[in-house]
Short mmCIF file of C-alpha atoms and ligand atoms in Angstrom, two decimals:
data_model
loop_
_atom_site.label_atom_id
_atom_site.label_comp_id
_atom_site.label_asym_id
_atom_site.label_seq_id
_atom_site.Cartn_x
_atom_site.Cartn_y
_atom_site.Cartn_z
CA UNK B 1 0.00 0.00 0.00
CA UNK B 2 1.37 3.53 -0.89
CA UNK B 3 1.86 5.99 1.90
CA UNK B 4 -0.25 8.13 -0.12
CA UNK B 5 -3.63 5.99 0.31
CA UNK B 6 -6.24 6.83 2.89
CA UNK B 7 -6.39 4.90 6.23
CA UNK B 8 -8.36 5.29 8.92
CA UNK B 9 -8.42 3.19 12.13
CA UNK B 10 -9.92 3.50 15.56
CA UNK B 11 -9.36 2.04 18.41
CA UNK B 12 -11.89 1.44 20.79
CA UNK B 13 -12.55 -0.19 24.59
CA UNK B 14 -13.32 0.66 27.90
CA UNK B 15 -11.10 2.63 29.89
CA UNK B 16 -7.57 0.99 31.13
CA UNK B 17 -7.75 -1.39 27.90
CA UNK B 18 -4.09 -0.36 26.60
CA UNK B 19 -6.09 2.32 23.98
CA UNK B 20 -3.41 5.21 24.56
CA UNK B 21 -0.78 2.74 24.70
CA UNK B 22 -1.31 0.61 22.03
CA UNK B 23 -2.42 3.30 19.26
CA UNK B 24 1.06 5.57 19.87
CA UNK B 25 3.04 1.52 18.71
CA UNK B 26 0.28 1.24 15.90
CA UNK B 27 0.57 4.95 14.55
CA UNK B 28 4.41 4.59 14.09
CA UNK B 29 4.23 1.40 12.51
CA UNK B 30 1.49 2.33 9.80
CA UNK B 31 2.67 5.40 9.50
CA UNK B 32 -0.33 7.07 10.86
CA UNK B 33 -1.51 10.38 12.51
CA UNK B 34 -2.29 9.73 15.85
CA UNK B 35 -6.05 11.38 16.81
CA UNK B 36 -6.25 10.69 20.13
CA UNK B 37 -9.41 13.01 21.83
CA UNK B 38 -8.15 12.38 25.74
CA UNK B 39 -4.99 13.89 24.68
CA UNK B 40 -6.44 17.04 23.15
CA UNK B 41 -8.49 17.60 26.13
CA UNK B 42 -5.97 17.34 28.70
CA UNK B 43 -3.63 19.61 26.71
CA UNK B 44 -6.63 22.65 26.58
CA UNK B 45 -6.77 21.96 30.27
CA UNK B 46 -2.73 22.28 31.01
CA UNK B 47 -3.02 25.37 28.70
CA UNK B 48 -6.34 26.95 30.67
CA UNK B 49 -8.61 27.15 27.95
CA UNK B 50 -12.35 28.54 27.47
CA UNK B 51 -12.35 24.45 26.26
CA UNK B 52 -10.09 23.06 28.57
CA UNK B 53 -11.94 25.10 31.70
CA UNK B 54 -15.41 23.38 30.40
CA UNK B 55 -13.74 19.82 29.97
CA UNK B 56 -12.30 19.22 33.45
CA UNK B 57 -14.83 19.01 35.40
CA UNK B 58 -16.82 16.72 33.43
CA UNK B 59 -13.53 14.47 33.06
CA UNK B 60 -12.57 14.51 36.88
CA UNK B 61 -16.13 12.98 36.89
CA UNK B 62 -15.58 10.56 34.45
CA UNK B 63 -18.10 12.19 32.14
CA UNK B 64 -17.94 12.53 28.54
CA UNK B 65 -17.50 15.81 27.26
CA UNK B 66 -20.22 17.27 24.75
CA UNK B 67 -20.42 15.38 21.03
CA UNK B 68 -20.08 18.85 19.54
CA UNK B 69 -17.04 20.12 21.70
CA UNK B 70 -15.24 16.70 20.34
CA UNK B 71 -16.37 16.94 16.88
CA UNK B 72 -15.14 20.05 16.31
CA UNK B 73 -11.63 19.42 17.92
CA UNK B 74 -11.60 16.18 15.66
CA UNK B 75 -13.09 18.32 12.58
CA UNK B 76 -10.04 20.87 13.51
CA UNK B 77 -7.71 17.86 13.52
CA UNK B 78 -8.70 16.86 10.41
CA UNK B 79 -8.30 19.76 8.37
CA UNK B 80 -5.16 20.97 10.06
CA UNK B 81 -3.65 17.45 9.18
CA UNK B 82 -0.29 17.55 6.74
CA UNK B 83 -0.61 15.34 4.14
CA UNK B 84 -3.17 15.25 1.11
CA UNK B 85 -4.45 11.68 2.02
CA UNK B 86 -6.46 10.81 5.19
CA UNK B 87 -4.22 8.36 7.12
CA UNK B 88 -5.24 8.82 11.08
CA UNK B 89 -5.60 7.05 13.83
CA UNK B 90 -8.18 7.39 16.12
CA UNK B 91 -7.55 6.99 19.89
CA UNK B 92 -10.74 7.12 21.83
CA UNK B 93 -13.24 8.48 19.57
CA UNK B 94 -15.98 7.85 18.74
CA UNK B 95 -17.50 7.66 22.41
CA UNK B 96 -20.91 7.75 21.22
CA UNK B 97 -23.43 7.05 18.68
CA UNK B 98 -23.92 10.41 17.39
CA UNK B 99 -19.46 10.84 17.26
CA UNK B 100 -19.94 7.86 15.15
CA UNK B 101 -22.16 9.15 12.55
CA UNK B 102 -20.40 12.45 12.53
CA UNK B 103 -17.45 10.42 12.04
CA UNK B 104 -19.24 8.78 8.55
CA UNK B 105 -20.19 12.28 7.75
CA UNK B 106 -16.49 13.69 8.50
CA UNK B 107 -15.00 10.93 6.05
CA UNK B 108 -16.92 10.93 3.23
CA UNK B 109 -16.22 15.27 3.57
CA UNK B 110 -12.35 14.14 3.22
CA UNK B 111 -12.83 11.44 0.51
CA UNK B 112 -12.02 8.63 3.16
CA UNK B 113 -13.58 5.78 4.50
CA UNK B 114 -13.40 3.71 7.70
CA UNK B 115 -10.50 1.04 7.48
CA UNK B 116 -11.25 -0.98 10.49
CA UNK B 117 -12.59 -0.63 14.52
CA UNK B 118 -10.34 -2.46 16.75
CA UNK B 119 -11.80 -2.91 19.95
CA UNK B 120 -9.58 -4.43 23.25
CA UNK B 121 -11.41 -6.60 25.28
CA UNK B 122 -10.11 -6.73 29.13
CA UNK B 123 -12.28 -7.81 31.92
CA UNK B 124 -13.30 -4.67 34.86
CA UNK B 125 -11.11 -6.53 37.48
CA UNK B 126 -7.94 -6.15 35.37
CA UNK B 127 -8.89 -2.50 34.05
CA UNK B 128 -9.58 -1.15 37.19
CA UNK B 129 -6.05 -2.57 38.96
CA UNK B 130 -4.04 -1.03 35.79
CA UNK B 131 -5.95 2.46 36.31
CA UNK B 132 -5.40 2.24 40.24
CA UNK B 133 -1.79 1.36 39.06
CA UNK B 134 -1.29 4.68 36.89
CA UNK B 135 -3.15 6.73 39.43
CA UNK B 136 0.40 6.13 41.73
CA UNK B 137 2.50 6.57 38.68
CA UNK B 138 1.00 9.25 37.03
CA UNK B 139 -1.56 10.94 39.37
CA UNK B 140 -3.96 11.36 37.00
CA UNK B 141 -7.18 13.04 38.37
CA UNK B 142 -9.90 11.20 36.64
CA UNK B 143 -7.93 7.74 37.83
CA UNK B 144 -9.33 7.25 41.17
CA UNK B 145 -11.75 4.76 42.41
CA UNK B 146 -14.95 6.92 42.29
CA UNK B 147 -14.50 8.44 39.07
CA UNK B 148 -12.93 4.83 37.37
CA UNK B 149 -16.10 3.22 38.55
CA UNK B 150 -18.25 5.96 37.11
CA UNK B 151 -16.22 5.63 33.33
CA UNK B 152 -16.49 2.10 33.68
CA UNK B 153 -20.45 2.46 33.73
CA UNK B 154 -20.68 5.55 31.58
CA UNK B 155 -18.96 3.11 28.59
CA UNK B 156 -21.32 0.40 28.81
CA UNK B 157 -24.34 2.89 28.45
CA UNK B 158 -22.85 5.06 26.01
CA UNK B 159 -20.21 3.94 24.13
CA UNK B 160 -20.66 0.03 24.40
CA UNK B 161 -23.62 0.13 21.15
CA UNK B 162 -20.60 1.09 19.08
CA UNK B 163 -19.73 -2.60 19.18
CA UNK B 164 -22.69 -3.76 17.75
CA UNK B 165 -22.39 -0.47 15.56
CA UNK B 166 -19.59 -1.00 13.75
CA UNK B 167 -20.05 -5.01 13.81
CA UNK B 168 -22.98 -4.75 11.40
CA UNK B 169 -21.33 -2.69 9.20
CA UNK B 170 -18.43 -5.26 9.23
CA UNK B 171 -15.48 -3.35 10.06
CA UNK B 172 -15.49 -4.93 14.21
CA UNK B 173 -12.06 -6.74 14.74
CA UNK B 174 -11.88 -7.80 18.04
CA UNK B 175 -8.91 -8.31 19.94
CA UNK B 176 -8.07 -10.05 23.47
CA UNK B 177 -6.27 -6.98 25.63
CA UNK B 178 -4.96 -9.27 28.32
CA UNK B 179 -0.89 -10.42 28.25
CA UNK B 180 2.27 -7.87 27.72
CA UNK B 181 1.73 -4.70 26.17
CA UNK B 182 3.64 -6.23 22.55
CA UNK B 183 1.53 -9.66 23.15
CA UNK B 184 -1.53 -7.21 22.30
CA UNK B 185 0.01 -5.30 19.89
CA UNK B 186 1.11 -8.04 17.63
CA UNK B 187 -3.03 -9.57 17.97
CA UNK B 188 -3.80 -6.18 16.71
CA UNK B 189 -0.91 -6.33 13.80
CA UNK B 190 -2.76 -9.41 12.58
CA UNK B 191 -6.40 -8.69 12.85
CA UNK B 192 -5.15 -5.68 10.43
CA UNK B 193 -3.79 -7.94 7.62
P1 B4P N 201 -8.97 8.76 27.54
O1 B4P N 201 -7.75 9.60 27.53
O2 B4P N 201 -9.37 8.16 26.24
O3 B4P N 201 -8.71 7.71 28.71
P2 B4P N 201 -8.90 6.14 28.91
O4 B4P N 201 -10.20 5.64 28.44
O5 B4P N 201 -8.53 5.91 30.33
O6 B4P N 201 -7.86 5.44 28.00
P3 B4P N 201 -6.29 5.60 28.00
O7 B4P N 201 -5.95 5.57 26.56
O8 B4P N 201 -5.76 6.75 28.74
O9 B4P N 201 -5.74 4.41 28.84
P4 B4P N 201 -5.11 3.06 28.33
O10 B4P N 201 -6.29 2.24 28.15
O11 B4P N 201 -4.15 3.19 27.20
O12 B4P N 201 -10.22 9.60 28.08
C1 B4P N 201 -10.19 10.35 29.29
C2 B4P N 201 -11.46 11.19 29.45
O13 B4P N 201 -11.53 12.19 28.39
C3 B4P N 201 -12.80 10.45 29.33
O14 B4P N 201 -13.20 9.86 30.56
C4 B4P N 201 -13.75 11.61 28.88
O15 B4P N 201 -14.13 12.42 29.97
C5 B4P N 201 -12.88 12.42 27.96
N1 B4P N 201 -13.00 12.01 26.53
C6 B4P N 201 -12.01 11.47 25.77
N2 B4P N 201 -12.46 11.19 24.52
C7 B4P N 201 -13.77 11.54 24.50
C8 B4P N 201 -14.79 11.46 23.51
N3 B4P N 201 -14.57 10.95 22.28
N4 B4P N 201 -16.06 11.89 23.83
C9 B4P N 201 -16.30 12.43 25.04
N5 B4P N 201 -15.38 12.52 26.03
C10 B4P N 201 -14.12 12.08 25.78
O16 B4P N 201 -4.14 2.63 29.51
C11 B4P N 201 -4.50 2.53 30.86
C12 B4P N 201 -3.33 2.01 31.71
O17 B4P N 201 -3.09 0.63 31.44
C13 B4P N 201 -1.98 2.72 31.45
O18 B4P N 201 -1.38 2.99 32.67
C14 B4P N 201 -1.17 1.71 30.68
O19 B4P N 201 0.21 1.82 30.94
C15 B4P N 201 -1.71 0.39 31.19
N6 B4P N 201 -1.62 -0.69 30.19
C16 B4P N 201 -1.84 -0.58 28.88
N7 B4P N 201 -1.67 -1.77 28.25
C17 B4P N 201 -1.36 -2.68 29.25
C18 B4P N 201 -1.07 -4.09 29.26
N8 B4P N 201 -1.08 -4.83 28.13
N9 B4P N 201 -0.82 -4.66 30.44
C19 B4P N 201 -0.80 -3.94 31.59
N10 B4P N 201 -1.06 -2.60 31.65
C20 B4P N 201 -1.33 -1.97 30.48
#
């Protein structure tokens, strides 16, 4: 495939699957921009934005942050991006149904379609232990019991219908998110080929 085609991959799963972790490997080895929407918003809130002022608190509750507010930063993203082609990655969007059809509608704007939906299945046991793990290396604020219990349940209402979403339209490839970090990564390397 020439660097010069369109690709476009998301990643999906609930939070603590390896998403951030495994789409940063991914992106350098397909040569794709990395999208990832948790990034974006934590840099407006380092840098005290109108945005970033508006996004924290919902995020320190383990909220999701409005479809529009994302859309636009992805929409942004998008037309900002370098090269001619559309090759992306997407880390973490879409969250909902209605990111998912603005997604469809954002492609087919940029002449590109969706290559594939990975999603990382981990059970809550493991997810929650790796998020209490980063809270002590990282102190992130939204990693904390209260709020990791609330993203936990927030995913299976909102973002959990994705599965079946993208399933039907036949892009789903599943992938088993347990074992080390390059264990996962090289299930993901061959659902892609
Ligand atoms: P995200 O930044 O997407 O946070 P996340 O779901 O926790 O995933 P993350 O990528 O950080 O963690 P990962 O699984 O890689 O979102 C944060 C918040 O932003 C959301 O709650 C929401 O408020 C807002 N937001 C973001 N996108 C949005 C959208 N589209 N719509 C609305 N709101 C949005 O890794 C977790 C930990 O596991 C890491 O410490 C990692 O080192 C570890 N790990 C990874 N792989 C492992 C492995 N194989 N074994 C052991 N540990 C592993």
């Amino acid at each position: 495939m020439a660097l010069t085609d369109s690709e476009v991959l998301l990643l999906m799963g609930p939070p603590g699957a390896g998403k951030g972790t495994q789409a940063s490997k991914l992106a350098r080895a397909r040569v794709l921009t990395k999208l990832s929407t948790g990034d974006m918003l934590r840099d407006h809130v380092s840098r005290g934005t109108a945005l970033g002022q508006e996004a924290k608190a919902i995020m320190d509750a383990g909220n999701l942050v409005s479809d529009e507010i994302i859309v636009g930063m992805v929409r942004s993203a998008l037309e900002n991006r370098e090269n001619e082609s559309v090759r992306v990655l997407l880390d973490g969007f879409p969250r909902t149904p209605g990111q998912a059809d603005a997604l469809n509608d954002l492609l087919t704007e940029f002449g590109a379609g969706l290559s594939a939906a990975v999603l990382l299945e981990v059970n809550e046991d493991e997810l929650v232990s790796r998020l209490l793990q980063r809270a002590n290396d990282q102190g992130r604020s939204d990693d904390n019991e209260e709020t990791i219990r609330n993203r936990m349940k927030v995913y299976k209402n909102q973002t959990q219908p994705l599965i079946d979403y993208y399933q039907t339209r036949g892009k789903l490839r599943s992938v088993d998110g347990l074992g080390s970090v390059e264990d996962v990564f090289a299930r993901i390397t061959e659902v892609l080929s």
